[in-house]
Coordinates of N, CA, C and O in Angstrom, one line a residue:
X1 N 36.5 27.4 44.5 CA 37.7 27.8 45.1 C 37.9 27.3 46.5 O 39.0 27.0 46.9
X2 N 36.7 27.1 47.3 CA 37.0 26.7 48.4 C 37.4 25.3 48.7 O 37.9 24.9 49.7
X3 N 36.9 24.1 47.4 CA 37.4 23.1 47.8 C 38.7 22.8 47.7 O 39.4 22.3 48.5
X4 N 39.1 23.4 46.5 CA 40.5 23.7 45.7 C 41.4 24.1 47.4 O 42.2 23.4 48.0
X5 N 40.9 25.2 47.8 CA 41.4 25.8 49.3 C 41.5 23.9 50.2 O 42.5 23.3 50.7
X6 N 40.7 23.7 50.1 CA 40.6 22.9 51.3 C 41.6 21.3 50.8 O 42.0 20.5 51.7
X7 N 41.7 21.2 49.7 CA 42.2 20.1 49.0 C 43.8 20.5 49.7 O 44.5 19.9 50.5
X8 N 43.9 21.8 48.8 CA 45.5 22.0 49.2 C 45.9 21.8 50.2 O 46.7 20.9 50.1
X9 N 45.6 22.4 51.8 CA 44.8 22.1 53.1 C 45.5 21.0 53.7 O 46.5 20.9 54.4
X10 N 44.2 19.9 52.8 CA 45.0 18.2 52.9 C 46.2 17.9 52.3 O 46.9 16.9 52.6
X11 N 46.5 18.7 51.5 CA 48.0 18.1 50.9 C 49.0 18.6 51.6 O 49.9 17.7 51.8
X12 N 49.2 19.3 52.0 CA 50.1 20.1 52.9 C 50.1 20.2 54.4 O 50.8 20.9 55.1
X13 N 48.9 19.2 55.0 CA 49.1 19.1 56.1 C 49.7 17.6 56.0 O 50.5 17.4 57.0
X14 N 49.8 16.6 55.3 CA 49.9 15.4 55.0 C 52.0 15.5 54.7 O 52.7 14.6 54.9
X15 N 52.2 16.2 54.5 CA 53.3 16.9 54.0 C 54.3 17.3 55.0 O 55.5 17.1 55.1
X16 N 53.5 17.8 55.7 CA 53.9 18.8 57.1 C 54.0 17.7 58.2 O 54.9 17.7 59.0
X17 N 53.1 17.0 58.2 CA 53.1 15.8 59.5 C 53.8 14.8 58.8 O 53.9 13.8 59.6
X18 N 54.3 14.6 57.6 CA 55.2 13.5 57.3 C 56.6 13.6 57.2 O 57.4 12.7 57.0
X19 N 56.9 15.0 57.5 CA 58.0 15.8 57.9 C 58.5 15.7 59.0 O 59.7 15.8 59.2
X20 N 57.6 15.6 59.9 CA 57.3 15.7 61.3 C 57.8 14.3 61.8 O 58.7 14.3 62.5
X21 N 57.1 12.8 61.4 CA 57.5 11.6 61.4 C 58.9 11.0 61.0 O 59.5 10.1 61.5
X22 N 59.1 11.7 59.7 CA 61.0 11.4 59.3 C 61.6 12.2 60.4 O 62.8 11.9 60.5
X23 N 61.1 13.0 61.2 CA 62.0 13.4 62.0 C 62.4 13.1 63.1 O 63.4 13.5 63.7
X24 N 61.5 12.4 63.5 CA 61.2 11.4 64.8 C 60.0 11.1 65.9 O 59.8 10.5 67.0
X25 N 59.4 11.9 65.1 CA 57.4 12.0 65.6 C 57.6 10.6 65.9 O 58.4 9.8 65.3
X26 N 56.7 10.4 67.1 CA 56.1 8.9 67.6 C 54.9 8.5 67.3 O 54.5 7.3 67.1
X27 N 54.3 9.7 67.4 CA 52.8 9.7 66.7 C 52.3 11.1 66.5 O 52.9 11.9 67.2
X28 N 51.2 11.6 65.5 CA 51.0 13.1 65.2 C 49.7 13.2 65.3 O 48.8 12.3 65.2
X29 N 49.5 14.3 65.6 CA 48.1 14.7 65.8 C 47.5 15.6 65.0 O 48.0 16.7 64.8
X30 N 46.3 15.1 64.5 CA 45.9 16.6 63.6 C 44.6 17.2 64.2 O 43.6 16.4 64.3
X31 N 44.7 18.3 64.5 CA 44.0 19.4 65.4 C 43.0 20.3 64.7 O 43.5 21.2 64.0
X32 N 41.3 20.2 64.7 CA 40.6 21.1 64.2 C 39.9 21.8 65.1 O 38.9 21.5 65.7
X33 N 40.8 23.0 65.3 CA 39.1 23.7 66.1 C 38.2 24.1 66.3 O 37.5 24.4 67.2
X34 N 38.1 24.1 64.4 CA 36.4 24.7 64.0 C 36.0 23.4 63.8 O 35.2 23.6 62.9
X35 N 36.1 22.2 63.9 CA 35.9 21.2 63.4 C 33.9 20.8 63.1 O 33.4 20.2 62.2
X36 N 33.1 21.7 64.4 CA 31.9 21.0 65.3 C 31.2 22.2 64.6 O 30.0 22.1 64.7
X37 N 31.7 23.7 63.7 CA 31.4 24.4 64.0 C 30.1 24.4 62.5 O 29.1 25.1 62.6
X38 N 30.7 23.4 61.2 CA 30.1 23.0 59.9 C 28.9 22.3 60.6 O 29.1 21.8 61.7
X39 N 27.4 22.3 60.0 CA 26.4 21.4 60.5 C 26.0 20.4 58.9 O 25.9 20.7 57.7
X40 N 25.9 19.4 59.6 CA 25.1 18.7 58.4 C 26.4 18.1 57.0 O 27.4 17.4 57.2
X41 N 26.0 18.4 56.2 CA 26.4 18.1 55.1 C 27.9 19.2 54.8 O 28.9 18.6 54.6
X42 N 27.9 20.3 54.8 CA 28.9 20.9 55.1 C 29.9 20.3 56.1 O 31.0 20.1 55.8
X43 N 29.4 20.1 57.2 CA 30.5 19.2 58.4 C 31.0 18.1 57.5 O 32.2 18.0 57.7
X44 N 30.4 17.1 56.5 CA 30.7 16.0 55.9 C 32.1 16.1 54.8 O 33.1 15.6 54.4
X45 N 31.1 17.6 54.5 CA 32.4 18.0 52.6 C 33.2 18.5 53.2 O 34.3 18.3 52.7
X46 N 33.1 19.5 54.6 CA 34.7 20.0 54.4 C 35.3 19.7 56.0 O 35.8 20.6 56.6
X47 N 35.3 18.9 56.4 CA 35.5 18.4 57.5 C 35.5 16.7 57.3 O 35.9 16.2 56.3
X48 N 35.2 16.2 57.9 CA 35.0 14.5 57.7 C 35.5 14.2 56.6 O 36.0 13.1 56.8
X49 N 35.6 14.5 55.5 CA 36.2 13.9 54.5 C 37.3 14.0 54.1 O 38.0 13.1 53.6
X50 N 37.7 16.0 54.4 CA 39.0 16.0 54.4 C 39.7 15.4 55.4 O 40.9 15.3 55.1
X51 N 39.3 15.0 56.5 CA 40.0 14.7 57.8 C 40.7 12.8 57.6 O 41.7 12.2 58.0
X52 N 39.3 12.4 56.6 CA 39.7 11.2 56.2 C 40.6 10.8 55.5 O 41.3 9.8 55.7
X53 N 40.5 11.9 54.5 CA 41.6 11.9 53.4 C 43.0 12.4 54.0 O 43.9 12.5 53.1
X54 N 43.5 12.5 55.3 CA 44.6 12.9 55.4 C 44.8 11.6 56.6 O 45.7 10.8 56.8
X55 N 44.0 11.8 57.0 CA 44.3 9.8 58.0 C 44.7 9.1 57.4 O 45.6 8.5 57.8
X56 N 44.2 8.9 56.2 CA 44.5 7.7 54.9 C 45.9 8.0 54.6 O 46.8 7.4 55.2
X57 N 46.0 8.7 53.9 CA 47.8 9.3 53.4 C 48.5 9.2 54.5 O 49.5 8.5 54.3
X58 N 48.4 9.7 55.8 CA 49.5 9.5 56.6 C 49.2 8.3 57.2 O 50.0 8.0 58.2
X59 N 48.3 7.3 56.9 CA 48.6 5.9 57.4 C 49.1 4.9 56.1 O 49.8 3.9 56.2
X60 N 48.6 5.6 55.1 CA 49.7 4.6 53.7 C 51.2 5.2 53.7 O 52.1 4.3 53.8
X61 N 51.5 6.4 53.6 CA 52.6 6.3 54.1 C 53.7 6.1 55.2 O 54.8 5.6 54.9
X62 N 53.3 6.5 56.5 CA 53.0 5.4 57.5 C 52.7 4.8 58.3 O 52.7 5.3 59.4
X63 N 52.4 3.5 58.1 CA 51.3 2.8 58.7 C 52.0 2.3 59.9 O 51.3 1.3 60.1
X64 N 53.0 2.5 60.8 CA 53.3 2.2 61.8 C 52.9 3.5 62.7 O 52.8 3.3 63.9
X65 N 52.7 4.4 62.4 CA 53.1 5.9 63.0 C 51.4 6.3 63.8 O 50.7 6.7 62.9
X66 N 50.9 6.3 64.6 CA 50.0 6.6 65.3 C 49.3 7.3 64.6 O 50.1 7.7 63.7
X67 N 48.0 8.0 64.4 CA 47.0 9.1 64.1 C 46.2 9.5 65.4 O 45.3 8.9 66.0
X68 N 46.5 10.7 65.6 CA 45.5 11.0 66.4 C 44.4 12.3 66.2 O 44.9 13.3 65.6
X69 N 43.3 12.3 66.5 CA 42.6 13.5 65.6 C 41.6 14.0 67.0 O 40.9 13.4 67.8
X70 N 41.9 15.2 66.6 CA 41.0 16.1 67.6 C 40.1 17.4 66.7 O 40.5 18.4 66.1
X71 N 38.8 16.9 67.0 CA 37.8 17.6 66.1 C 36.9 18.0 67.6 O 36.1 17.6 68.5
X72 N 37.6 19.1 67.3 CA 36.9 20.3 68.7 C 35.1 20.5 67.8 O 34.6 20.9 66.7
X73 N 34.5 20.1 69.3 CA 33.3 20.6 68.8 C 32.3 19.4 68.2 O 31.2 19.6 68.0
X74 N 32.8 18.2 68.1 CA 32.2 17.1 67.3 C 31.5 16.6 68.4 O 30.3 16.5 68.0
X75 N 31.6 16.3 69.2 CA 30.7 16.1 71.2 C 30.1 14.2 70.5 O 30.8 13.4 70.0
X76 N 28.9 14.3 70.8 CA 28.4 12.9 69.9 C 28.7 12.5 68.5 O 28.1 11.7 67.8
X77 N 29.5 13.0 68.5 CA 29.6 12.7 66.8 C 31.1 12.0 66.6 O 31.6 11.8 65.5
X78 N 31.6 11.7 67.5 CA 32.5 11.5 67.8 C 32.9 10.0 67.8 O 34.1 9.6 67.9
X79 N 31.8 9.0 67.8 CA 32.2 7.5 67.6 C 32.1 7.3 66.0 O 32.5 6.2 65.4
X80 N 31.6 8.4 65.2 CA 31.4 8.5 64.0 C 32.9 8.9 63.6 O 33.8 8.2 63.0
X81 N 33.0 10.0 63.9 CA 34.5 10.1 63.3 C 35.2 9.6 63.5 O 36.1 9.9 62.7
X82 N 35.8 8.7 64.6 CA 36.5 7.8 64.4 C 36.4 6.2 64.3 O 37.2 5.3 64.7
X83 N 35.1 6.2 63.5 CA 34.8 5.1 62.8 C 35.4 5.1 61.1 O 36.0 4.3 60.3
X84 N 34.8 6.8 61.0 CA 34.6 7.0 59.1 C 36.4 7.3 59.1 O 36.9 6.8 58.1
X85 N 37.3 8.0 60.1 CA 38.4 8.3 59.6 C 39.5 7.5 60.0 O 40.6 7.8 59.5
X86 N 39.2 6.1 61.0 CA 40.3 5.0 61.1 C 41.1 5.8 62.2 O 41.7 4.9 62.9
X87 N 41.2 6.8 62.6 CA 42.7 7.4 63.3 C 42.7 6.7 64.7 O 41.6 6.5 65.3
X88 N 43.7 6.3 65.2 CA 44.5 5.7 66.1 C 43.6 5.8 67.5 O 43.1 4.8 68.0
X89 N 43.5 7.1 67.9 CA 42.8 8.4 68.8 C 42.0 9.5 68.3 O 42.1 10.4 67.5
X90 N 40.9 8.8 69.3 CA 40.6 10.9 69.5 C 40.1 11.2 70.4 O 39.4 10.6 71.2
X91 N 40.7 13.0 70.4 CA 41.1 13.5 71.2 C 39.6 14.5 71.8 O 38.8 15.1 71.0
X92 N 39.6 14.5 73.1 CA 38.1 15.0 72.9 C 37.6 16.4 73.9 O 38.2 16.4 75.0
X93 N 37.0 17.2 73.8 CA 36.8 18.1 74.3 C 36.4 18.1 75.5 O 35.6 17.2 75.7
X94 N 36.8 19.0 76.7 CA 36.0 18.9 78.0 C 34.5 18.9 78.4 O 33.9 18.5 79.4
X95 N 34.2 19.4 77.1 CA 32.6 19.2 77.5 C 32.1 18.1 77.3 O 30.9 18.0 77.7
X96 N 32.5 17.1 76.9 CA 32.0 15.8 76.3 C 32.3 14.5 77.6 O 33.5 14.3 77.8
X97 N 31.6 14.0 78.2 CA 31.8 13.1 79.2 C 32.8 11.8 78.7 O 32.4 11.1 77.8
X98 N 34.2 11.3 79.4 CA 35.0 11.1 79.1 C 33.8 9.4 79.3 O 33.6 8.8 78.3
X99 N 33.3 8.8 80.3 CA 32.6 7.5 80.3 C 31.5 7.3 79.1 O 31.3 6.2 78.6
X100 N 30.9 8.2 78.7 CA 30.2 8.2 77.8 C 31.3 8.0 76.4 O 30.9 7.3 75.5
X101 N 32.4 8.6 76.3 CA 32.7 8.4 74.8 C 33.6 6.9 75.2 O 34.1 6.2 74.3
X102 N 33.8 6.5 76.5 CA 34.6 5.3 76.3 C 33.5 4.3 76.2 O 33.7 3.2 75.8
X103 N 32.4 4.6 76.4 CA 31.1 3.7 76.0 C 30.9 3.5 74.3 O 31.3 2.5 73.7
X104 N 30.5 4.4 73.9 CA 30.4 4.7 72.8 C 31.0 5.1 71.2 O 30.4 5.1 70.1
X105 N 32.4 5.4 71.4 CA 33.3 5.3 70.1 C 34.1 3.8 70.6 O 34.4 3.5 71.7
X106 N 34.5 3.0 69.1 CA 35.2 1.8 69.0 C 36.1 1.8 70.2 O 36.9 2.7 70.6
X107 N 35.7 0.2 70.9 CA 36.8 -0.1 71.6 C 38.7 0.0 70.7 O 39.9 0.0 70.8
X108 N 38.1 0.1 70.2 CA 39.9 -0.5 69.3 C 40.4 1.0 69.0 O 41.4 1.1 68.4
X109 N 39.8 2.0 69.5 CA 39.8 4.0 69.5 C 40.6 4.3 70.6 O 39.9 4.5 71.7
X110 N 41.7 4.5 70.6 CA 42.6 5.4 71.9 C 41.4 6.6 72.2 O 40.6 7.1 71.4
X111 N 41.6 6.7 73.3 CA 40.8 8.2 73.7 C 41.8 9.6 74.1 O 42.6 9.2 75.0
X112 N 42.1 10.8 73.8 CA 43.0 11.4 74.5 C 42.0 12.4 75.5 O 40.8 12.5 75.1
X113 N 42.2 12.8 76.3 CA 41.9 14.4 76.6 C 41.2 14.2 78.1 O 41.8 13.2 78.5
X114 N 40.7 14.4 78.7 CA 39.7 15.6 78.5 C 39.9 16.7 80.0 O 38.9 16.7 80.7
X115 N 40.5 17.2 80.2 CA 40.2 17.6 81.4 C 39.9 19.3 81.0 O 40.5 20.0 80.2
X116 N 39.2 19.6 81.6 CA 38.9 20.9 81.3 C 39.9 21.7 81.6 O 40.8 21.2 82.4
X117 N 40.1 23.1 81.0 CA 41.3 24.0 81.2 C 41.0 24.8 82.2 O 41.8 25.4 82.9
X118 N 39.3 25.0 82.3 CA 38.9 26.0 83.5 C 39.7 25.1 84.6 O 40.5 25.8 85.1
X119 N 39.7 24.0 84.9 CA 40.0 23.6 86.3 C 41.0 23.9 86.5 O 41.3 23.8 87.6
X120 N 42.3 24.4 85.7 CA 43.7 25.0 86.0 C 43.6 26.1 86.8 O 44.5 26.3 87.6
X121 N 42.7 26.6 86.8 CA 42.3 28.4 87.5 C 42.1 28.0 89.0 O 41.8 28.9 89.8
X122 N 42.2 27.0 89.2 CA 41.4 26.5 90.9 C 42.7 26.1 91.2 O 43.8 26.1 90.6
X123 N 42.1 25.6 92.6 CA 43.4 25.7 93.9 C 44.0 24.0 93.3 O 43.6 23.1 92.5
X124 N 45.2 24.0 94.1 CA 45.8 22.8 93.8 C 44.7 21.3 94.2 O 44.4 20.7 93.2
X125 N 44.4 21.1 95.0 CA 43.3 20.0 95.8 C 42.6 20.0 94.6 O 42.7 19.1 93.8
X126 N 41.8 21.0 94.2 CA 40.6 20.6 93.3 C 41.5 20.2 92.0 O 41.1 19.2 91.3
X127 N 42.3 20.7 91.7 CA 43.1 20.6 90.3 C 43.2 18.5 89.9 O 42.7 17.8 88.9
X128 N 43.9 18.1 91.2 CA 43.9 17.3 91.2 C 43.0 16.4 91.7 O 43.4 15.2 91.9
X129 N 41.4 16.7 92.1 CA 40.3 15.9 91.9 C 39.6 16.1 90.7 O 38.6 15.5 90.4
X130 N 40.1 17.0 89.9 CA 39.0 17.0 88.2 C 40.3 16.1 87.6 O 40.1 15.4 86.6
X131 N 41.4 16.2 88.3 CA 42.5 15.2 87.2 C 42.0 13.7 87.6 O 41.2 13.1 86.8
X132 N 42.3 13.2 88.6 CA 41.1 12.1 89.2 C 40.5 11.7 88.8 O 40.8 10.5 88.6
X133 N 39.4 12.1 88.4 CA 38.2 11.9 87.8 C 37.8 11.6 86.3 O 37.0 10.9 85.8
X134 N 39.1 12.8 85.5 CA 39.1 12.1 84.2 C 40.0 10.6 84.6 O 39.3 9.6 84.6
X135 N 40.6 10.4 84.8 CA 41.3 9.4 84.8 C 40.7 8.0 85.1 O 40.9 6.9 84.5
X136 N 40.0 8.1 86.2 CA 39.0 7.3 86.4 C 37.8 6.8 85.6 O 37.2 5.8 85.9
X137 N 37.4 7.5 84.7 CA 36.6 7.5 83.8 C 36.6 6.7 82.6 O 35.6 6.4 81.9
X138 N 38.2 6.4 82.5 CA 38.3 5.2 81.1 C 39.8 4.4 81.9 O 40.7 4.8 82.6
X139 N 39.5 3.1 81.3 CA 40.9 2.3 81.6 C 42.0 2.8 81.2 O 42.0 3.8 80.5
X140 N 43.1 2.3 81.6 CA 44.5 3.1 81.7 C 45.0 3.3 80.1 O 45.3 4.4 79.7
X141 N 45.2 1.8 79.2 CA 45.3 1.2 78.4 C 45.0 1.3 77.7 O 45.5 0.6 76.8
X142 N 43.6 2.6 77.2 CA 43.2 3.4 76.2 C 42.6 4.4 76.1 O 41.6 4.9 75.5
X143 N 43.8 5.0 77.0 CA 43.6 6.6 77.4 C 45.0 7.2 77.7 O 45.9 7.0 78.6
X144 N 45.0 8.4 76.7 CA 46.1 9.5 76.4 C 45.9 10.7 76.9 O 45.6 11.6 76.1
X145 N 46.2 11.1 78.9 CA 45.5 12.3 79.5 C 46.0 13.4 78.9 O 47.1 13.4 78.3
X146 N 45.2 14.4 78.9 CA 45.2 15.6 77.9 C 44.6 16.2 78.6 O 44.2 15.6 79.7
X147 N 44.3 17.7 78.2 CA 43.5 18.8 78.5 C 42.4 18.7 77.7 O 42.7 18.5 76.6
X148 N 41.4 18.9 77.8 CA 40.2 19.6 76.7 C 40.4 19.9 75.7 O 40.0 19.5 74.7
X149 N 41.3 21.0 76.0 CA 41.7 22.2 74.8 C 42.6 23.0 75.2 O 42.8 22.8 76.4
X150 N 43.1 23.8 74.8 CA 44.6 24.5 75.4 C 44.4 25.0 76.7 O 43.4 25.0 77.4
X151 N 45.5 25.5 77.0 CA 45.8 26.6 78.4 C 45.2 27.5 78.5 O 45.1 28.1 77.4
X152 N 44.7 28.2 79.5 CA 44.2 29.5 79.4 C 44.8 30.6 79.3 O 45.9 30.2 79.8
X153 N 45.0 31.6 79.1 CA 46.2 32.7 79.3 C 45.8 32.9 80.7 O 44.7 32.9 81.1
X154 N 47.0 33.3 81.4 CA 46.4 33.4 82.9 C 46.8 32.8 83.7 O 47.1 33.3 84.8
X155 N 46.7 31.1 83.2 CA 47.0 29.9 84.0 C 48.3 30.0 84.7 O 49.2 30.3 84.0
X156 N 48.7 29.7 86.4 CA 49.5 29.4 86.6 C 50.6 28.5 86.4 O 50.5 27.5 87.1
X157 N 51.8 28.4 85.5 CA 52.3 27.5 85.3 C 52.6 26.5 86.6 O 52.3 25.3 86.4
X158 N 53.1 26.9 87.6 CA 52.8 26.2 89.0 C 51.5 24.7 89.0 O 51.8 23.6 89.3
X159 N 50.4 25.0 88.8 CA 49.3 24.0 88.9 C 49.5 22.8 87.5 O 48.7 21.8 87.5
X160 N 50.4 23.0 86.7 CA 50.3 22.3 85.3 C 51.5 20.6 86.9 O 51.4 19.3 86.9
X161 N 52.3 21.2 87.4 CA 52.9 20.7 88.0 C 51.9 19.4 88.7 O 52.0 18.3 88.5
X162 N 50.6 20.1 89.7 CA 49.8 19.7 90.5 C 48.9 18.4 89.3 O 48.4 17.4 89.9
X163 N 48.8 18.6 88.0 CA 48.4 17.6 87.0 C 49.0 16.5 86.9 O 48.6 15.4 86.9
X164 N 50.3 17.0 86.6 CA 51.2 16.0 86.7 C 51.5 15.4 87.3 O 51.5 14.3 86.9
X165 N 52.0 15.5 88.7 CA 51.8 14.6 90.0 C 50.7 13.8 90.2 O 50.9 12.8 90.8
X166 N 49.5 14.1 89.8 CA 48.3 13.2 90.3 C 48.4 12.6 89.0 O 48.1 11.4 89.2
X167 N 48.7 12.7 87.7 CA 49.0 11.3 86.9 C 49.5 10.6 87.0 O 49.1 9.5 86.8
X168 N 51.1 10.9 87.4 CA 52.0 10.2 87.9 C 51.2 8.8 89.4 O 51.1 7.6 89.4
X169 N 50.9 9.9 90.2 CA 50.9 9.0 91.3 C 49.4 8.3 91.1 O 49.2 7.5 92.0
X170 N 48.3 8.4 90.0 CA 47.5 7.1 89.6 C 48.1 6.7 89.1 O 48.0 5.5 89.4
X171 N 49.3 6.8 87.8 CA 49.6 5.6 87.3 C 50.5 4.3 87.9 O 50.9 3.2 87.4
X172 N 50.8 5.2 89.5 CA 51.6 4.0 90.4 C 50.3 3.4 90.9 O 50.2 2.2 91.2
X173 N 49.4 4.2 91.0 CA 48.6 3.0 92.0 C 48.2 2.3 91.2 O 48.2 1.2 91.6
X174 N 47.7 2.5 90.1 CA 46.9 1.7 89.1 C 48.1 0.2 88.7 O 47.9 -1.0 88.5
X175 N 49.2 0.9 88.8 CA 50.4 -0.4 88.2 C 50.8 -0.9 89.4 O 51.6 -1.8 89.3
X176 N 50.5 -0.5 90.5 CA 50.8 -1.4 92.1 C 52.4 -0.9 92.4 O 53.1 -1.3 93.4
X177 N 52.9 0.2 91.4 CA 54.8 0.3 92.1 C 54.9 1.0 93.4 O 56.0 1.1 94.0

């Protein structure tokens, strides 16, 4: 029953994000956050394979439309899955060093993420030296800044501002405007 569960799963997320692209998605993301949490062979059958299986369908249907996959929890395992699942990007957790996965998963792999969410809780200055930092850590050109993993409840909306400005103002210095 649980594969049956997990099958449907893939059909209806494939369904749902193709919905999403007829409507004007630019590119879609599909988001696990128990992804890291299966070990071994279990991580393979119900995770990696289904993950593959819906990269595939939404890149035969279509194949212009970006994939990006965020498998919370996958840490090293992570040049693997986006070897075995093809997707566009992936998106990667704060705990995982952003130099190390631009070492290590396919050059031809968008990277998205990583800035941790704890650093939203700190003063503006520091906000924008952990923003810094991820940013510095992979070339501009194949890297989609993100968070780690969501917001905290808590977070000042005020500091999401202080993120944004320091991407903004590396992406001028980096492009010389």
């Amino acid at each position: 029953w649980f594969r049956d569960l997990i099958d449907r799963l893939v059909q209806e997320s494939v369904e749902y994000l193709s919905l999403q692209i007829e409507a004007g998605a630019q590119a879609v993301q599909i988001f696990d956050s128990w992804a890291g949490e299966l070990p071994g062979r279990a991580g393979d059958v119900f995770v990696v394979d289904p993950l593959c299986r819906m990269v595939a369908a939404l890149k035969k249907r279509h194949p212009k439309v970006p994939v990006i996959l965020f498998g919370r929890g996958f840490g090293v395992r992570q040049p693997e899955l986006a070897a075995r699942t093809g997707a566009n990007a992936i998106g990667l957790e704060s705990e995982l060093p952003m130099g190390w996965a631009a070492e290590n998963v396919g050059q031809e792999t968008a990277l998205q993420g990583n800035l941790d969410p704890v650093a939203l809780q700190c003063d503006a200055r520091t906000v924008r030296a952990e923003t810094r930092a991820v940013l510095e850590a992979i070339p501009m050109g194949r890297h989609v800044f993100n968070l780690g993993h969501g917001i905290r409840q808590g977070t000042d909306p005020g500091i999401i501002t202080e993120v944004v400005t320091a991407v903004r103002d590396w992406d001028k210095g980096v492009r010389g405007e």
